[in-house]
Tab-separated table of C-alpha atoms in Angstrom:
chain	number	residue	atom	x	y	z
A	1	MET	CA	-43.972	-34.259	-20.420
A	2	HIS	CA	-44.820	-33.381	-24.162
A	3	MET	CA	-47.512	-32.674	-26.301
A	4	HIS	CA	-45.813	-33.860	-29.445
A	5	SER	CA	-46.681	-36.205	-32.067
A	6	ALA	CA	-43.937	-38.130	-33.857
A	7	ALA	CA	-44.264	-35.755	-36.894
A	8	ASP	CA	-43.714	-32.607	-34.848
A	9	ALA	CA	-40.380	-34.196	-33.494
A	10	VAL	CA	-39.413	-34.542	-36.919
A	11	THR	CA	-40.162	-31.111	-38.059
A	12	GLY	CA	-39.431	-29.348	-34.788
A	13	GLU	CA	-42.571	-27.288	-35.416
A	14	ALA	CA	-44.063	-25.655	-32.226
A	15	ARG	CA	-47.825	-26.688	-31.256
A	16	ARG	CA	-50.069	-23.677	-31.064
A	17	VAL	CA	-51.741	-23.341	-27.662
A	18	VAL	CA	-54.445	-20.727	-26.934
A	19	VAL	CA	-54.674	-19.683	-23.142
A	20	THR	CA	-57.977	-17.667	-22.701
A	21	GLY	CA	-58.198	-15.416	-19.607
A	22	ALA	CA	-54.438	-14.959	-19.830
A	23	GLY	CA	-54.562	-11.995	-17.512
A	24	GLY	CA	-56.415	-14.043	-14.666
A	25	LEU	CA	-54.894	-16.337	-11.907
A	26	LEU	CA	-55.190	-19.696	-13.829
A	27	GLY	CA	-54.243	-18.277	-17.301
A	28	ARG	CA	-51.126	-16.714	-15.964
A	29	HIS	CA	-49.931	-19.874	-14.247
A	30	CYS	CA	-50.704	-21.827	-17.378
A	31	LEU	CA	-48.719	-19.348	-19.534
A	32	VAL	CA	-45.817	-19.283	-17.103
A	33	ARG	CA	-45.616	-23.047	-16.875
A	34	LEU	CA	-45.973	-23.672	-20.753
A	35	HIS	CA	-43.188	-20.924	-21.126
A	36	ALA	CA	-41.074	-22.767	-18.624
A	37	ARG	CA	-41.040	-25.903	-20.806
A	38	ASN	CA	-40.174	-23.464	-23.789
A	39	CYS	CA	-37.198	-22.227	-21.771
A	40	ALA	CA	-36.133	-25.523	-20.780
A	41	ALA	CA	-36.144	-26.565	-24.352
A	42	ARG	CA	-34.079	-23.693	-25.642
A	43	PHE	CA	-31.382	-24.122	-22.868
A	44	ARG	CA	-31.070	-27.772	-24.136
A	45	GLY	CA	-30.612	-26.217	-27.673
A	46	GLU	CA	-33.834	-27.561	-28.881
A	47	PRO	CA	-36.796	-25.845	-30.536
A	48	ALA	CA	-39.428	-24.406	-28.176
A	49	PRO	CA	-42.389	-26.932	-28.111
A	50	TYR	CA	-45.313	-24.347	-27.820
A	51	ASP	CA	-46.228	-21.435	-29.843
A	52	LEU	CA	-48.390	-19.584	-26.933
A	53	VAL	CA	-51.310	-17.540	-27.895
A	54	PRO	CA	-52.661	-15.536	-24.759
A	55	LEU	CA	-56.134	-14.144	-25.212
A	56	ASP	CA	-57.800	-11.645	-22.964
A	57	ARG	CA	-61.476	-10.645	-22.668
A	58	ALA	CA	-61.350	-8.302	-25.486
A	59	ALA	CA	-60.456	-11.213	-27.945
A	60	PHE	CA	-64.083	-12.523	-27.469
A	61	ASN	CA	-65.520	-9.510	-29.000
A	62	ASP	CA	-63.312	-9.629	-32.135
A	63	ALA	CA	-64.278	-12.579	-34.322
A	64	ALA	CA	-61.342	-12.307	-36.726
A	65	ARG	CA	-58.910	-12.357	-33.796
A	66	LEU	CA	-60.603	-15.381	-32.207
A	67	ALA	CA	-60.525	-17.251	-35.473
A	68	GLY	CA	-57.005	-16.285	-36.309
A	69	ALA	CA	-55.859	-17.576	-32.699
A	70	LEU	CA	-57.914	-21.019	-33.191
A	71	GLU	CA	-56.238	-21.506	-36.672
A	72	GLY	CA	-54.141	-24.608	-36.370
A	73	ALA	CA	-54.288	-24.747	-32.703
A	74	ALA	CA	-53.607	-28.145	-30.917
A	75	ALA	CA	-55.299	-27.165	-27.599
A	76	VAL	CA	-57.268	-24.377	-25.908
A	77	PHE	CA	-56.957	-23.865	-22.375
A	78	HIS	CA	-60.264	-22.099	-21.546
A	79	PHE	CA	-59.809	-20.092	-18.313
A	80	ALA	CA	-61.724	-17.089	-19.258
A	81	GLY	CA	-64.918	-16.473	-17.322
A	82	VAL	CA	-67.191	-13.895	-15.427
A	83	ASN	CA	-67.100	-14.865	-11.756
A	84	ARG	CA	-68.351	-11.527	-10.238
A	85	GLY	CA	-70.523	-8.657	-10.988
A	86	PRO	CA	-74.530	-8.228	-11.239
A	87	GLU	CA	-76.189	-11.596	-11.450
A	88	GLU	CA	-77.499	-11.233	-15.004
A	89	GLU	CA	-74.013	-10.382	-16.192
A	90	VAL	CA	-72.463	-13.308	-14.466
A	91	GLU	CA	-75.170	-15.519	-15.855
A	92	ALA	CA	-74.901	-14.468	-19.313
A	93	GLY	CA	-71.164	-13.737	-19.510
A	94	ASN	CA	-69.824	-17.324	-19.144
A	95	VAL	CA	-72.283	-18.638	-21.724
A	96	ASP	CA	-71.582	-15.746	-24.142
A	97	ILE	CA	-67.869	-16.369	-24.039
A	98	ALA	CA	-68.310	-20.315	-24.372
A	99	THR	CA	-70.712	-19.595	-27.177
A	100	ARG	CA	-68.198	-17.202	-29.235
A	101	LEU	CA	-65.449	-19.868	-28.549
A	102	ALA	CA	-67.686	-22.618	-29.829
A	103	GLU	CA	-68.727	-20.855	-32.913
A	104	ALA	CA	-65.095	-19.829	-33.802
A	105	SER	CA	-64.122	-23.314	-33.219
A	106	ARG	CA	-66.869	-24.919	-35.495
A	107	ALA	CA	-66.637	-22.231	-38.218
A	108	GLY	CA	-62.796	-22.849	-38.484
A	109	GLY	CA	-63.153	-26.704	-38.366
A	110	SER	CA	-60.535	-26.577	-35.364
A	111	ALA	CA	-59.342	-29.825	-34.115
A	112	ALA	CA	-58.075	-28.327	-30.888
A	113	HIS	CA	-58.710	-30.355	-27.706
A	114	ILE	CA	-60.514	-27.718	-25.356
A	115	VAL	CA	-59.855	-28.025	-21.688
A	116	TYR	CA	-62.583	-26.040	-19.700
A	117	ALA	CA	-61.993	-24.578	-16.334
A	118	ASN	CA	-65.244	-25.587	-14.543
A	119	SER	CA	-66.156	-25.030	-10.981
A	120	THR	CA	-67.372	-27.330	-8.344
A	121	HIS	CA	-70.085	-24.543	-7.901
A	122	ALA	CA	-71.514	-25.609	-11.365
A	123	ALA	CA	-73.539	-28.134	-9.256
A	124	SER	CA	-75.370	-25.190	-7.410
A	125	ASP	CA	-78.611	-23.468	-8.544
A	126	THR	CA	-76.977	-19.945	-8.704
A	127	PRO	CA	-76.330	-17.742	-11.545
A	128	TYR	CA	-72.679	-18.463	-11.416
A	129	GLY	CA	-73.227	-22.166	-11.207
A	130	ARG	CA	-75.949	-22.362	-13.864
A	131	SER	CA	-73.699	-20.290	-16.229
A	132	LYS	CA	-70.391	-22.420	-15.617
A	133	ARG	CA	-72.622	-25.524	-16.164
A	134	ARG	CA	-74.273	-24.213	-19.489
A	135	ALA	CA	-70.939	-22.967	-20.802
A	136	GLY	CA	-69.505	-26.455	-20.220
A	137	ASP	CA	-72.162	-27.951	-22.270
A	138	ILE	CA	-71.845	-25.705	-25.012
A	139	LEU	CA	-68.153	-26.301	-25.444
A	140	ALA	CA	-68.546	-30.180	-25.054
A	141	ASN	CA	-70.896	-30.056	-28.052
A	142	ALA	CA	-68.386	-27.952	-30.140
A	143	ALA	CA	-65.007	-29.569	-29.499
A	144	PRO	CA	-63.645	-32.813	-31.022
A	145	ARG	CA	-62.074	-33.530	-27.663
A	146	PHE	CA	-63.180	-31.963	-24.587
A	147	THR	CA	-61.899	-32.167	-20.783
A	148	ASP	CA	-64.183	-30.691	-18.038
A	149	LEU	CA	-61.707	-29.679	-15.541
A	150	VAL	CA	-63.825	-29.331	-12.390
A	151	LEU	CA	-61.990	-27.011	-9.902
A	152	PRO	CA	-62.287	-26.383	-6.216
A	153	HIS	CA	-61.140	-23.113	-4.343
A	154	ILE	CA	-58.004	-22.012	-6.285
A	155	PHE	CA	-55.062	-20.191	-4.601
A	156	GLY	CA	-51.664	-19.066	-5.907
A	157	GLU	CA	-49.119	-16.496	-6.563
A	158	GLY	CA	-50.650	-13.227	-8.129
A	159	ALA	CA	-54.263	-14.080	-6.890
A	160	ARG	CA	-56.264	-10.789	-6.253
A	161	PRO	CA	-57.669	-10.164	-2.577
A	162	PHE	CA	-61.223	-9.442	-2.271
A	163	TYR	CA	-61.974	-11.062	-5.601
A	164	ASN	CA	-63.460	-14.302	-4.840
A	165	ASN	CA	-60.357	-15.661	-3.454
A	166	VAL	CA	-60.403	-16.349	0.294
A	167	THR	CA	-56.789	-17.238	0.617
A	168	ALA	CA	-55.638	-13.966	-1.237
A	169	THR	CA	-57.822	-11.877	0.938
A	170	PHE	CA	-56.472	-13.584	4.116
A	171	ILE	CA	-52.849	-13.094	2.863
A	172	HIS	CA	-53.669	-9.321	2.282
A	173	GLN	CA	-55.218	-8.923	5.767
A	174	VAL	CA	-52.555	-10.780	7.522
A	175	MET	CA	-49.694	-9.005	5.836
A	176	ARG	CA	-51.389	-5.762	7.102
A	177	GLY	CA	-51.735	-7.066	10.769
A	178	GLU	CA	-55.648	-7.001	10.527
A	179	THR	CA	-57.663	-9.940	12.002
A	180	PRO	CA	-60.336	-11.081	9.544
A	181	SER	CA	-63.565	-12.195	10.849
A	182	VAL	CA	-64.417	-15.799	9.802
A	183	ASN	CA	-67.135	-18.191	9.868
A	184	PRO	CA	-65.689	-20.883	12.611
A	185	ASP	CA	-67.601	-23.559	10.466
A	186	GLY	CA	-66.361	-22.483	7.142
A	187	ARG	CA	-64.480	-25.046	5.131
A	188	VAL	CA	-62.661	-24.569	1.885
A	189	GLN	CA	-61.346	-27.270	-0.537
A	190	LEU	CA	-58.020	-25.672	-1.566
A	191	LEU	CA	-55.960	-26.343	-4.781
A	192	HIS	CA	-52.828	-24.335	-6.036
A	193	ALA	CA	-53.297	-22.826	-9.440
A	194	GLY	CA	-49.926	-24.659	-10.478
A	195	ALA	CA	-51.462	-27.960	-9.690
A	196	ALA	CA	-54.740	-27.025	-11.519
A	197	VAL	CA	-52.752	-26.208	-14.569
A	198	GLU	CA	-50.608	-29.047	-14.459
A	199	ALA	CA	-53.671	-31.308	-14.607
A	200	ALA	CA	-54.989	-29.344	-17.595
A	201	ILE	CA	-51.584	-29.703	-19.470
A	202	ASP	CA	-51.348	-33.559	-18.670
A	203	ALA	CA	-55.054	-33.908	-19.908
A	204	VAL	CA	-54.067	-32.607	-23.452
A	205	ALA	CA	-50.873	-34.545	-23.501
A	206	GLU	CA	-52.397	-37.696	-22.553
A	207	GLY	CA	-55.637	-37.049	-24.452
A	208	VAL	CA	-57.670	-37.489	-21.354
A	209	THR	CA	-61.124	-36.404	-22.045
A	210	GLY	CA	-64.477	-36.163	-19.917
A	211	GLU	CA	-64.644	-34.845	-16.338
A	212	LEU	CA	-61.453	-34.336	-14.508
A	213	ARG	CA	-61.393	-33.441	-10.639
A	214	PRO	CA	-57.738	-32.778	-9.168
A	215	ALA	CA	-57.858	-33.821	-5.518
A	216	PRO	CA	-57.968	-30.770	-3.208
A	217	ARG	CA	-56.787	-30.095	0.406
A	218	PRO	CA	-59.918	-29.841	2.518
A	219	MET	CA	-59.405	-27.242	5.352
A	220	GLY	CA	-61.376	-25.298	7.823
A	221	VAL	CA	-61.240	-21.402	7.196
A	222	VAL	CA	-59.899	-20.941	10.704
A	223	ASP	CA	-57.078	-23.378	10.092
A	224	LEU	CA	-56.166	-21.739	6.793
A	225	LEU	CA	-56.119	-18.252	8.507
A	226	ALA	CA	-54.000	-19.782	11.286
A	227	ARG	CA	-51.379	-21.131	8.952
A	228	LEU	CA	-50.995	-17.921	7.152
A	229	GLN	CA	-50.686	-15.969	10.395
A	230	ASP	CA	-48.099	-18.474	11.653
A	231	MET	CA	-46.046	-18.274	8.247
A	232	HIS	CA	-46.214	-14.244	8.468
A	233	ALA	CA	-45.043	-14.395	12.146
A	234	SER	CA	-42.243	-16.725	11.398
A	235	TYR	CA	-41.213	-15.048	8.378
A	236	GLY	CA	-41.116	-11.750	9.988
A	237	ALA	CA	-38.785	-13.094	12.551
A	238	ASN	CA	-36.402	-14.276	9.795
A	239	LEU	CA	-37.466	-17.878	10.328
A	240	PHE	CA	-38.505	-19.795	7.207
A	241	PRO	CA	-41.770	-21.972	8.253
A	242	ASP	CA	-41.636	-25.835	7.657
A	243	LEU	CA	-41.866	-26.397	3.863
A	244	SER	CA	-41.637	-30.130	3.716
A	245	ASP	CA	-45.341	-30.269	2.953
A	246	PRO	CA	-45.828	-29.197	-0.970
A	247	PHE	CA	-48.993	-27.663	0.106
A	248	ASP	CA	-47.436	-25.667	2.622
A	249	LEU	CA	-44.683	-24.569	0.216
A	250	ALA	CA	-47.296	-23.411	-2.296
A	251	LEU	CA	-49.199	-21.416	0.258
A	252	PHE	CA	-46.001	-19.905	1.479
A	253	ASN	CA	-44.962	-18.991	-2.093
A	254	SER	CA	-48.388	-17.659	-2.482
A	255	TYR	CA	-47.943	-15.394	0.623
A	256	ARG	CA	-44.420	-14.351	-0.390
A	257	ALA	CA	-45.447	-13.249	-3.735
A	258	ALA	CA	-47.752	-10.607	-2.165
A	259	LEU	CA	-44.816	-8.907	-0.242
A	260	TYR	CA	-43.274	-7.771	-3.615
A	261	PRO	CA	-42.002	-5.369	-4.444
A	262	GLU	CA	-41.902	-3.153	-1.202
A	263	GLY	CA	-41.141	-5.740	1.131
A	264	PHE	CA	-37.401	-6.444	0.256
A	265	PRO	CA	-34.332	-6.077	0.938
A	266	ARG	CA	-34.774	-7.349	4.551
A	267	PRO	CA	-31.880	-5.706	6.693
A	268	LEU	CA	-30.515	-8.504	9.006
A	269	LYS	CA	-30.105	-7.872	12.794
A	270	LEU	CA	-26.364	-7.521	13.288
A	271	ASN	CA	-24.817	-8.475	16.644
A	272	THR	CA	-21.698	-6.245	17.122
A	273	ASP	CA	-19.183	-6.259	19.793
A	274	ALA	CA	-15.340	-5.950	20.101
A	275	ARG	CA	-14.814	-9.323	18.449
A	276	GLY	CA	-16.802	-8.227	15.169
A	277	VAL	CA	-20.097	-8.904	13.809
A	278	LEU	CA	-22.384	-11.980	13.865
A	279	PHE	CA	-25.698	-12.253	12.008
A	280	GLU	CA	-28.210	-15.104	11.118
A	281	ALA	CA	-28.192	-15.834	7.338
A	282	ALA	CA	-31.227	-18.394	6.905
A	283	LYS	CA	-32.865	-20.620	9.283
A	284	GLY	CA	-35.814	-23.084	9.395
A	285	GLY	CA	-37.512	-23.977	5.972
A	286	GLY	CA	-36.698	-27.738	6.705
A	287	GLY	CA	-32.845	-27.728	6.003
A	288	GLY	CA	-32.271	-27.097	2.374
A	289	GLN	CA	-29.001	-25.987	0.889
A	290	THR	CA	-26.374	-23.265	0.999
A	291	PHE	CA	-24.342	-22.003	-1.874
A	292	LEU	CA	-21.569	-19.409	-1.660
A	293	SER	CA	-20.236	-17.703	-4.835
A	294	TRP	CA	-17.709	-15.091	-5.918
A	295	THR	CA	-18.651	-13.062	-8.904
A	296	GLU	CA	-16.034	-10.865	-10.741
A	297	PRO	CA	-16.863	-7.201	-11.375
A	298	GLY	CA	-19.441	-6.372	-14.161
A	299	VAL	CA	-20.701	-10.095	-14.141
A	300	THR	CA	-24.382	-11.238	-13.795
A	301	ARG	CA	-25.527	-14.536	-12.288
A	302	GLY	CA	-29.125	-15.999	-12.361
A	303	ASN	CA	-31.423	-14.999	-15.080
A	304	HIS	CA	-33.598	-17.938	-14.393
A	305	PHE	CA	-37.010	-18.522	-12.475
A	306	HIS	CA	-38.429	-21.370	-10.319
A	307	LEU	CA	-41.960	-22.731	-9.829
A	308	ASP	CA	-41.711	-24.116	-6.513
A	309	LYS	CA	-38.097	-23.305	-4.918
A	310	VAL	CA	-37.681	-20.892	-2.208
A	311	GLU	CA	-34.265	-18.940	-2.878
A	312	ARG	CA	-32.371	-16.341	-0.728
A	313	PHE	CA	-29.894	-14.168	-2.054
A	314	LEU	CA	-27.755	-12.494	0.745
A	315	VAL	CA	-24.609	-10.328	-0.330
A	316	LEU	CA	-21.804	-10.830	2.284
A	317	GLU	CA	-19.124	-8.755	0.439
A	318	GLY	CA	-19.117	-6.230	-2.346
A	319	GLU	CA	-21.982	-4.245	-4.155
A	320	ALA	CA	-24.829	-5.764	-6.285
A	321	ILE	CA	-28.037	-5.108	-8.022
A	322	ILE	CA	-30.505	-7.723	-7.799
A	323	ARG	CA	-33.213	-7.623	-10.446
A	324	ILE	CA	-36.626	-9.315	-10.430
A	325	ARG	CA	-39.123	-9.585	-13.185
A	326	ARG	CA	-42.704	-11.111	-13.252
A	327	VAL	CA	-42.829	-13.867	-15.679
A	328	PRO	CA	-43.717	-13.917	-18.670
A	329	ASP	CA	-43.807	-9.852	-19.111
A	330	GLY	CA	-43.864	-7.982	-15.676
A	331	PRO	CA	-41.925	-4.765	-14.921
A	332	VAL	CA	-38.262	-5.051	-13.765
A	333	TRP	CA	-37.745	-4.414	-9.997
A	334	GLU	CA	-34.260	-3.525	-8.689
A	335	TYR	CA	-32.868	-3.974	-5.424
A	336	ARG	CA	-29.344	-2.225	-4.545
A	337	VAL	CA	-27.438	-4.559	-1.796
A	338	ASP	CA	-24.140	-4.188	-0.108
A	339	GLY	CA	-22.165	-6.552	2.159
A	340	ARG	CA	-21.428	-3.773	4.565
A	341	GLN	CA	-25.278	-3.832	5.278
A	342	PRO	CA	-26.408	-7.303	4.980
A	343	ALA	CA	-30.002	-7.416	3.722
A	344	ALA	CA	-31.888	-10.648	2.467
A	345	VAL	CA	-33.683	-10.589	-0.841
A	346	ASP	CA	-35.968	-13.859	-1.442
A	347	MET	CA	-36.965	-14.646	-4.911
A	348	PRO	CA	-40.620	-14.855	-5.533
A	349	THR	CA	-41.514	-18.000	-7.676
A	350	LEU	CA	-42.663	-17.431	-11.055
A	351	HIS	CA	-40.373	-14.355	-11.153
A	352	THR	CA	-37.057	-14.626	-13.159
A	353	HIS	CA	-34.114	-12.887	-11.330
A	354	SER	CA	-30.282	-11.992	-11.681
A	355	ILE	CA	-27.709	-10.381	-9.498
A	356	GLU	CA	-25.051	-8.204	-11.000
A	357	ASN	CA	-21.779	-7.258	-9.347
A	358	VAL	CA	-21.867	-3.290	-9.807
A	359	GLY	CA	-18.635	-2.857	-7.609
A	360	ASP	CA	-15.030	-2.864	-8.199
A	361	LYS	CA	-13.865	-5.827	-6.270
A	362	PRO	CA	-15.409	-9.645	-6.310
A	363	LEU	CA	-18.660	-10.110	-4.937
A	364	LEU	CA	-19.424	-12.580	-2.230
A	365	THR	CA	-22.998	-13.872	-2.076
A	366	LEU	CA	-24.710	-16.518	0.107
A	367	PHE	CA	-27.536	-18.398	-1.797
A	368	TRP	CA	-29.971	-20.408	0.341
A	369	THR	CA	-32.757	-22.808	-1.024
A	370	GLN	CA	-35.405	-24.897	0.901
A	371	ALA	CA	-34.630	-27.933	-1.322
A	372	VAL	CA	-31.467	-29.740	-1.931
A	373	PHE	CA	-30.672	-29.145	-5.782
A	374	ASP	CA	-31.674	-32.301	-7.900
A	375	PRO	CA	-30.252	-32.097	-11.278
A	376	ALA	CA	-32.990	-34.550	-12.605
A	377	ALA	CA	-35.406	-31.965	-11.467
A	378	PRO	CA	-33.727	-28.771	-11.108
A	379	ASP	CA	-36.723	-26.364	-11.060
A	380	THR	CA	-34.748	-23.931	-12.810
A	381	TYR	CA	-35.737	-22.211	-16.130
A	382	ALA	CA	-33.364	-19.874	-18.013
A	383	ASP	CA	-35.064	-16.542	-18.871
A	384	PRO	CA	-33.157	-13.250	-19.280
A	385	VAL	CA	-34.635	-10.455	-16.743
A	386	LEU	CA	-33.736	-7.829	-19.273
A	387	GLY	CA	-35.049	-8.317	-22.656
């Protein structure tokens, strides 16, 4: 999956890619997935394919900054938008942002392929719908190549509850033991942010223009809530739910991400008698794979992240610090663990993680993943947690 021309391959020059709305759900997922490609290339000893330029809302008020970002850009993933607030602000906001991007693109003679995150609501006669539709028309007329990515209800790791995201709101409420009131006839068309972003990246790579509608998972709101309640109950009882369906895996990963940083480590129930101690390490999840490792004192393992994989770290003997950092540039969380009080720490997707032996004897750790390791698709991206 590359966005290279033959000339780029020869020069090794990174393609400049602009991501607007970089602080939002789609923007962050896009940056992480492009960063993952850069990490994979560097790990192979190759130059990184992308020069990533994230833009926040403020950039649209700074014409010089916007022009500078677009200079030489191969693609613009336009995820910035106004989706809530007073109606007149919503109606004007999306159009204003699109107008500024279009003007900067024209003024600089930009050849960038613009992918616009549109909404299925653009067909509706509401302030939001009208503004999304008009913004799309403005960009379509300004870009030499334009993809209208029409998206349904997006969910994913890092989505904000009570912010036009029913899945994130349910996760927030279920985690707190609340029972949301739901419309029994309500329906949602769900698409993981990662899948939406892959569709955008593929469109640029393959030169796909015009309207693109990634297929969602249709579901009753009642069913969505029940799935999240079941996942929460299972996981609370140290049982991984069935993760064989990629949709359920994405939903579970979105739920797990909301448990950090306070929800870990999770002490395991120890069954102790005269013979010794017995405890469950990991169960459910559809099978998966278990690894065991010895790590010498002072040595650190890991320093990588996953996009889909569920991974459990469980220290059985020795002392360690597990570090987790949100990609690309979040704070570092530290968890002190000790084999004398076994406690699980499960790695959230889109977070790079490591484990350091801080004791004076070898560290024995059990690692469990829900998927059997596939060397052809390892879903593992080297990225140091610290610096």
